[in-house]
Amino acid sequence: MSSRTDTDETRAAEARVTDTCLTDPRPTEAHVTAARTGEAITTSALHAAATGADTFPGVLREALNRRGLSLERVSERLRVRGITISQATLSSWQRGRSQPERARSLRAVDVLEEILELPAGALRSLLGPRRPRGRTTPPDAEGAALQILGEDSVVEKALGARFRHFNQETSSLMVHDIVQVGETGTLSGISTTNVLRASRAGADRAIFVLSFDDEAAEPVDIRVTCGRLVEATYLKGLKSLVLEIHFGRELAKLDTTVVSYAVDVSPSDTPATHYERWSRTNLHEYLQQVFFHPAALPTDCHRYVREKVGDPPRGRRRIPLSDAHNVHVLTSRCKPGVHGVAWDYGSGTGGTEPSGTGDRPG
């Protein structure tokens, strides 16, 4: 259960787990229906759940969806007309995290109206007053997650409209992951204990997303020992499991709770070579343990971190295998980013060092 870090050379039958993930006590009906049927959420459902169809971000998103244009294509069409606006900037505009203000950006808005076949002034008339310059506020929950995951991640696709409220009401303090590697070297299960603290009164549930690398690795049994399982949906097309777990009570502000769950995984075709957890916030402590079957002992294990999904690993450090056939990493004051353990089977099973995330991180 590690990251989505497969390339043409390496594919690991593993999964990544989100940090606290997201808290949204009232998911939209469109998402509930899609989740129960295991289908991807439609663009119209996402748009219906989004805020403000009469705002600049709302009209821009709607026009992009209607025309079926990707941000890459829009950025290229602007470039052809002599205006350089990055995909990241366009994404910030459509999400409402920033707005066009400078002369070049305003020219881009005028051209966008032509590209998107909107009436003249349809977008520019919706722009609000200039935002104050100077010290900026920290990114919101969604923005912080995007900094680690990147755009259009598997996590964002799996959660749909709920991704906008990512981690709105809780944050993780401590996380303990236990990873089990089976006799054939493939992932057999994971258990997680997560200590959460409420950032506001009324928080009563959290959502977790586990993303698998190998299509053959699917959840076969889910057990929640602390908390109450509300939703367990496996989205086969995204190779992701969505868990919604109720705390059993509403939390007061700064109150804490513990969520524990375990997931058994069906046998995979590809040996597991790493496990990763990403977090968008600081963790007080993160403990990761990997237990290996005696018949599938690695020749080398090491820890590493990534600044964000897809970045090359850094801080690589070897960790010893114990007599009980396990390794562990304990990190205090764990910074936002991606934290992983990787192992190599040498020539026996073909394990290799994990490389950058492919086209579908998260």
Short mmCIF file of C-alpha atoms in Angstrom, two decimals, residues 143-358:
data_model
loop_
_atom_site.label_atom_id
_atom_site.label_comp_id
_atom_site.label_asym_id
_atom_site.label_seq_id
_atom_site.Cartn_x
_atom_site.Cartn_y
_atom_site.Cartn_z
CA GLY A 143 -4.58 24.57 -1.70
CA ALA A 144 -2.30 22.87 0.81
CA ALA A 145 -3.35 19.45 -0.47
CA LEU A 146 -2.74 20.52 -4.08
CA GLN A 147 0.78 21.64 -3.14
CA ILE A 148 1.57 18.04 -2.16
CA LEU A 149 -0.59 16.09 -4.62
CA GLY A 150 -0.57 18.32 -7.69
CA GLU A 151 -3.51 18.93 -10.01
CA ASP A 152 -5.97 16.18 -10.99
CA SER A 153 -4.59 13.60 -8.56
CA VAL A 154 -6.31 10.29 -7.95
CA VAL A 155 -7.33 11.55 -4.50
CA GLU A 156 -9.05 14.59 -6.01
CA LYS A 157 -10.82 12.45 -8.60
CA ALA A 158 -11.93 9.91 -6.00
CA LEU A 159 -13.38 12.56 -3.68
CA GLY A 160 -14.87 14.81 -6.34
CA ALA A 161 -16.58 17.90 -4.94
CA ARG A 162 -15.65 16.90 -1.39
CA PHE A 163 -11.99 17.55 -2.17
CA ARG A 164 -12.76 21.27 -1.94
CA HIS A 165 -13.39 20.85 1.81
CA PHE A 166 -10.32 18.75 2.38
CA ASN A 167 -9.50 18.45 6.09
CA GLN A 168 -11.83 21.30 6.90
CA GLU A 169 -12.71 20.29 10.45
CA THR A 170 -9.88 18.05 11.69
CA SER A 171 -6.13 17.63 11.47
CA SER A 172 -3.86 14.71 12.30
CA LEU A 173 -1.59 14.82 15.35
CA MET A 174 -0.10 11.32 15.26
CA VAL A 175 -0.28 8.50 12.72
CA HIS A 176 0.87 4.88 13.01
CA ASP A 177 0.92 2.72 9.86
CA ILE A 178 1.59 -1.03 9.90
CA VAL A 179 2.24 -2.61 6.50
CA GLN A 180 2.20 -6.38 5.95
CA VAL A 181 4.12 -7.95 3.05
CA GLY A 182 3.10 -11.52 2.20
CA GLU A 183 4.92 -14.68 1.24
CA THR A 184 5.18 -13.74 -2.44
CA GLY A 185 6.46 -10.24 -1.65
CA THR A 186 3.15 -8.58 -2.47
CA LEU A 187 1.19 -6.34 -0.14
CA SER A 188 -1.22 -8.30 2.05
CA GLY A 189 -2.61 -5.63 4.37
CA ILE A 190 -2.29 -2.35 6.19
CA SER A 191 -3.58 -1.06 9.50
CA THR A 192 -3.61 2.59 10.54
CA THR A 193 -4.20 4.43 13.79
CA ASN A 194 -4.78 8.16 13.42
CA VAL A 195 -5.10 10.65 16.28
CA LEU A 196 -7.19 13.61 15.11
CA ARG A 197 -7.88 17.02 16.62
CA ALA A 198 -10.93 19.10 15.79
CA SER A 199 -10.27 22.58 14.44
CA ARG A 200 -13.87 23.56 15.04
CA ALA A 201 -16.83 22.33 17.06
CA GLY A 202 -19.13 19.75 15.49
CA ALA A 203 -16.61 17.60 13.60
CA ASP A 204 -17.90 14.03 13.63
CA ARG A 205 -16.26 12.11 10.76
CA ALA A 206 -13.30 11.88 8.40
CA ILE A 207 -12.65 10.39 4.98
CA PHE A 208 -9.54 8.45 4.01
CA VAL A 209 -8.35 7.46 0.54
CA LEU A 210 -6.06 4.50 -0.21
CA SER A 211 -4.71 4.33 -3.77
CA PHE A 212 -3.30 1.10 -5.17
CA ASP A 213 -0.70 0.70 -7.90
CA ASP A 214 -1.64 -2.73 -9.21
CA GLU A 215 -5.11 -3.48 -10.57
CA ALA A 216 -4.88 -6.98 -9.08
CA ALA A 217 -4.48 -5.56 -5.57
CA GLU A 218 -7.99 -4.85 -4.27
CA PRO A 219 -9.39 -4.56 -0.74
CA VAL A 220 -11.06 -7.78 0.38
CA ASP A 221 -11.77 -7.06 4.04
CA ILE A 222 -12.11 -3.79 5.99
CA ARG A 223 -12.24 -3.56 9.78
CA VAL A 224 -12.72 -0.39 11.83
CA THR A 225 -11.77 -0.83 15.48
CA CYS A 226 -12.00 2.81 16.58
CA GLY A 227 -14.87 4.66 14.95
CA ARG A 228 -17.83 3.52 12.85
CA LEU A 229 -17.55 2.77 9.14
CA VAL A 230 -20.08 4.82 7.15
CA GLU A 231 -18.81 4.32 3.59
CA ALA A 232 -16.39 1.90 1.97
CA THR A 233 -16.28 2.34 -1.80
CA TYR A 234 -13.69 0.85 -4.10
CA LEU A 235 -13.40 2.86 -7.34
CA LYS A 236 -11.89 0.26 -9.62
CA GLY A 237 -11.17 2.69 -12.44
CA LEU A 238 -9.09 4.82 -10.07
CA LYS A 239 -7.73 1.85 -8.09
CA SER A 240 -8.71 3.75 -4.94
CA LEU A 241 -10.61 2.88 -1.78
CA VAL A 242 -12.65 5.63 -0.07
CA LEU A 243 -13.40 5.14 3.64
CA GLU A 244 -15.72 7.42 5.58
CA ILE A 245 -15.44 6.83 9.32
CA HIS A 246 -17.69 8.40 11.96
CA PHE A 247 -16.10 9.31 15.29
CA GLY A 248 -19.15 8.21 17.29
CA ARG A 249 -19.71 11.70 18.67
CA GLU A 250 -19.37 15.35 17.78
CA LEU A 251 -16.09 16.88 18.89
CA ALA A 252 -15.65 20.18 20.68
CA LYS A 253 -13.07 22.56 19.28
CA LEU A 254 -9.53 21.24 19.94
CA ASP A 255 -10.99 17.94 21.17
CA THR A 256 -9.19 14.78 20.03
CA THR A 257 -10.33 11.37 18.85
CA VAL A 258 -8.71 8.16 17.61
CA VAL A 259 -9.58 6.38 14.37
CA SER A 260 -8.21 2.90 13.66
CA TYR A 261 -8.86 0.71 10.62
CA ALA A 262 -7.32 -2.26 8.83
CA VAL A 263 -7.57 -3.32 5.18
CA ASP A 264 -6.67 -6.77 3.82
CA VAL A 265 -5.62 -6.82 0.18
CA SER A 266 -6.06 -9.51 -2.47
CA PRO A 267 -2.88 -11.10 -3.91
CA SER A 268 -1.19 -8.97 -6.54
CA ASP A 269 0.91 -9.87 -9.57
CA THR A 270 3.76 -7.52 -8.70
CA PRO A 271 5.96 -7.52 -5.58
CA ALA A 272 5.59 -4.44 -3.39
CA THR A 273 8.71 -2.28 -3.21
CA HIS A 274 7.65 0.71 -1.11
CA TYR A 275 5.00 2.36 1.01
CA GLU A 276 4.29 6.08 1.26
CA ARG A 277 2.13 8.40 3.29
CA TRP A 278 1.59 12.00 2.30
CA SER A 279 0.56 14.74 4.69
CA ARG A 280 -0.30 18.37 3.98
CA THR A 281 0.13 19.41 7.64
CA ASN A 282 2.73 18.95 10.35
CA LEU A 283 2.40 15.73 12.33
CA HIS A 284 3.61 15.58 15.91
CA GLU A 285 4.76 12.02 15.26
CA TYR A 286 4.61 9.53 12.43
CA LEU A 287 5.47 5.87 12.98
CA GLN A 288 5.72 3.53 10.01
CA GLN A 289 6.34 -0.22 10.37
CA VAL A 290 6.74 -2.77 7.58
CA PHE A 291 6.55 -6.50 8.43
CA PHE A 292 7.94 -9.00 5.90
CA HIS A 293 7.08 -12.67 5.53
CA PRO A 294 10.14 -14.87 6.23
CA ALA A 295 9.93 -16.14 2.65
CA ALA A 296 10.12 -12.61 1.20
CA LEU A 297 12.88 -10.83 3.08
CA PRO A 298 14.40 -7.78 1.34
CA THR A 299 18.12 -7.35 0.81
CA ASP A 300 18.02 -3.63 1.61
CA CYS A 301 15.60 -1.13 3.19
CA HIS A 302 15.77 2.64 3.34
CA ARG A 303 13.67 5.65 4.24
CA TYR A 304 13.20 8.80 2.18
CA VAL A 305 11.03 11.88 1.76
CA ARG A 306 9.63 13.83 -1.17
CA GLU A 307 8.64 17.49 -1.14
CA LYS A 308 5.54 16.55 -3.13
CA VAL A 309 4.15 13.68 -5.14
CA GLY A 310 6.27 13.11 -8.23
CA ASP A 311 9.41 14.74 -6.85
CA PRO A 312 12.57 12.64 -6.66
CA PRO A 313 13.22 11.07 -3.23
CA ARG A 314 15.74 12.80 -0.99
CA GLY A 315 17.25 12.21 2.44
CA ARG A 316 17.65 8.53 1.64
CA ARG A 317 18.93 6.61 4.66
CA ARG A 318 19.34 2.90 5.18
CA ILE A 319 17.32 1.25 7.97
CA PRO A 320 18.11 -2.18 9.44
CA LEU A 321 15.88 -5.24 9.27
CA SER A 322 15.19 -6.66 12.73
CA ASP A 323 15.28 -10.31 13.79
CA ALA A 324 11.47 -10.16 13.73
CA HIS A 325 11.64 -9.37 9.99
CA ASN A 326 10.40 -5.79 10.23
CA VAL A 327 11.67 -2.24 9.83
CA HIS A 328 10.33 0.97 11.30
CA VAL A 329 10.72 4.71 10.95
CA LEU A 330 9.70 7.14 13.70
CA THR A 331 9.59 10.81 12.73
CA SER A 332 8.88 13.56 15.25
CA ARG A 333 7.68 16.96 14.05
CA CYS A 334 6.97 15.39 10.69
CA LYS A 335 6.81 18.14 8.06
CA PRO A 336 4.30 18.26 5.18
CA GLY A 337 5.31 16.13 2.23
CA VAL A 338 5.59 12.49 1.25
CA HIS A 339 7.24 10.08 3.69
CA GLY A 340 8.20 6.62 2.49
CA VAL A 341 10.01 3.37 3.13
CA ALA A 342 11.39 1.38 0.20
CA TRP A 343 12.97 -2.04 -0.02
CA ASP A 344 14.88 -4.07 -2.59
CA TYR A 345 14.67 -7.82 -3.16
CA GLY A 346 17.81 -7.85 -5.28
CA SER A 347 17.65 -10.29 -8.19
CA GLY A 348 15.05 -12.48 -6.50
CA THR A 349 11.88 -10.46 -7.13
CA GLY A 350 13.20 -7.55 -9.12
CA GLY A 351 12.55 -4.81 -6.58
CA THR A 352 13.99 -1.42 -7.48
CA GLU A 353 14.29 1.99 -5.96
CA PRO A 354 10.99 3.90 -6.29
CA SER A 355 10.99 6.55 -8.93
CA GLY A 356 8.79 9.57 -9.56
CA THR A 357 5.03 9.37 -9.65
CA GLY A 358 3.47 8.74 -13.03
#
